[in-house]
PDB file of C-alpha atoms in Angstrom:
ATOM      1  CA  MET A 107       8.553   1.588  -1.257  1.00 54.00           C
ATOM      2  CA  THR A 108      11.085   1.205   1.518  1.00 60.00           C
ATOM      3  CA  GLY A 109      11.895   2.939   4.757  1.00 66.00           C
ATOM      4  CA  ARG A 110      10.022   3.891   7.899  1.00 73.00           C
ATOM      5  CA  TYR A 111       6.445   5.144   7.874  1.00 73.00           C
ATOM      6  CA  ASN A 112       4.317   6.475  10.681  1.00 76.00           C
ATOM      7  CA  GLY A 113       0.916   4.916  11.158  1.00 79.00           C
ATOM      8  CA  ARG A 114      -0.812   2.118  12.974  1.00 81.00           C
ATOM      9  CA  VAL A 115      -2.153  -1.318  12.102  1.00 78.00           C
ATOM     10  CA  LEU A 116      -5.865  -1.518  12.923  1.00 82.00           C
ATOM     11  CA  SER A 117      -7.458  -4.477  14.707  1.00 82.00           C
ATOM     12  CA  ALA A 118      -9.432  -5.397  11.560  1.00 78.00           C
ATOM     13  CA  GLY A 119      -6.697  -7.667  10.132  1.00 77.00           C
ATOM     14  CA  MET A 120      -5.677 -11.309  10.369  1.00 79.00           C
ATOM     15  CA  ASP A 121      -3.146 -13.784   9.020  1.00 78.00           C
ATOM     16  CA  TYR A 122      -2.854 -17.563   8.845  1.00 80.00           C
ATOM     17  CA  GLN A 123      -1.201 -20.367   6.875  1.00 80.00           C
ATOM     18  CA  LEU A 124      -2.924 -23.327   5.239  1.00 82.00           C
ATOM     19  CA  PHE A 125      -0.682 -26.413   5.195  1.00 81.00           C
ATOM     20  CA  ARG A 126      -1.741 -28.801   2.417  1.00 81.00           C
ATOM     21  CA  ALA A 127      -0.217 -32.195   1.594  1.00 83.00           C
ATOM     22  CA  GLU A 128       1.356 -32.378  -1.863  1.00 83.00           C
ATOM     23  CA  ARG A 129       0.725 -28.667  -2.492  1.00 79.00           C
ATOM     24  CA  PRO A 130       2.419 -25.400  -1.547  1.00 76.00           C
ATOM     25  CA  THR A 131       1.473 -23.823   1.761  1.00 76.00           C
ATOM     26  CA  LYS A 132      -0.938 -20.925   1.320  1.00 77.00           C
ATOM     27  CA  LEU A 133      -0.293 -17.759   3.323  1.00 74.00           C
ATOM     28  CA  VAL A 134      -3.271 -15.467   3.897  1.00 78.00           C
ATOM     29  CA  ALA A 135      -2.666 -12.035   5.425  1.00 75.00           C
ATOM     30  CA  LYS A 136      -5.193  -9.217   5.600  1.00 78.00           C
ATOM     31  CA  TYR A 137      -4.364  -5.994   7.375  1.00 77.00           C
ATOM     32  CA  ALA A 138      -5.875  -2.551   7.677  1.00 78.00           C
ATOM     33  CA  PHE A 139      -3.758   0.433   8.574  1.00 76.00           C
ATOM     34  CA  GLU A 140      -4.153   4.124   9.195  1.00 81.00           C
ATOM     35  CA  THR A 141      -1.760   6.987   8.547  1.00 80.00           C
ATOM     36  CA  ALA A 142      -2.074  10.757   8.680  1.00 80.00           C
ATOM     37  CA  ASP A 143       0.745  11.235   6.148  1.00 82.00           C
ATOM     38  CA  PRO A 144      -0.835  12.754   2.996  1.00 84.00           C
ATOM     39  CA  GLU A 145       1.929  11.252   0.837  1.00 82.00           C
ATOM     40  CA  LEU A 146       0.724   7.752   1.785  1.00 80.00           C
ATOM     41  CA  ASP A 147      -2.979   8.398   1.171  1.00 79.00           C
ATOM     42  CA  TRP A 148      -2.828   6.455  -2.134  1.00 80.00           C
ATOM     43  CA  LEU A 149      -2.300   3.268  -0.090  1.00 77.00           C
ATOM     44  CA  THR A 150      -5.848   3.551   1.283  1.00 77.00           C
ATOM     45  CA  ARG A 151      -7.406   3.628  -2.211  1.00 83.00           C
ATOM     46  CA  HIS A 152      -6.023   0.329  -3.568  1.00 83.00           C
ATOM     47  CA  VAL A 153      -5.967  -3.408  -2.840  1.00 82.00           C
ATOM     48  CA  PHE A 154      -2.630  -5.215  -2.494  1.00 81.00           C
ATOM     49  CA  VAL A 155      -1.602  -8.873  -2.365  1.00 78.00           C
ATOM     50  CA  ALA A 156       1.675 -10.340  -1.126  1.00 74.00           C
ATOM     51  CA  GLY A 157       3.381 -13.413   0.193  1.00 67.00           C
ATOM     52  CA  THR A 158       5.413 -16.478  -0.609  1.00 70.00           C
ATOM     53  CA  ARG A 159       6.365 -19.021   2.024  1.00 67.00           C
ATOM     54  CA  GLN A 160      10.005 -20.045   1.728  1.00 72.00           C
ATOM     55  CA  PRO A 161      11.735 -22.957   3.536  1.00 76.00           C
ATOM     56  CA  THR A 162      13.301 -20.469   5.965  1.00 78.00           C
ATOM     57  CA  GLY A 163      10.379 -18.064   6.420  1.00 72.00           C
ATOM     58  CA  VAL A 164       7.951 -15.839   4.540  1.00 69.00           C
ATOM     59  CA  ARG A 165       8.987 -13.468   1.755  1.00 72.00           C
ATOM     60  CA  LEU A 166       6.607 -10.610   1.042  1.00 72.00           C
ATOM     61  CA  VAL A 167       6.540  -9.163  -2.463  1.00 75.00           C
ATOM     62  CA  VAL A 168       3.634  -6.720  -2.610  1.00 77.00           C
ATOM     63  CA  SER A 169       1.610  -6.130  -5.785  1.00 81.00           C
ATOM     64  CA  ARG A 170      -1.241  -3.703  -6.375  1.00 84.00           C
ATOM     65  CA  VAL A 171      -4.297  -5.488  -7.812  1.00 85.00           C
ATOM     66  CA  GLY A 172      -7.059  -2.919  -7.527  1.00 75.00           C
TER      67      GLY A 172
END
């Protein structure tokens, strides 16, 4: 899924990083969003996970898990 989508991120989300010695950094990001586009309604019925911290930033690869 790529491109621009109309909607808004709700204030129910959060994100943070856990820096751990001798282990990879863990990125935790939880967001809730709202859209009136009926073609995107399927996004509200599933759970997704994403994230890998790279030396130059964060790369998000999103996977549906539920």
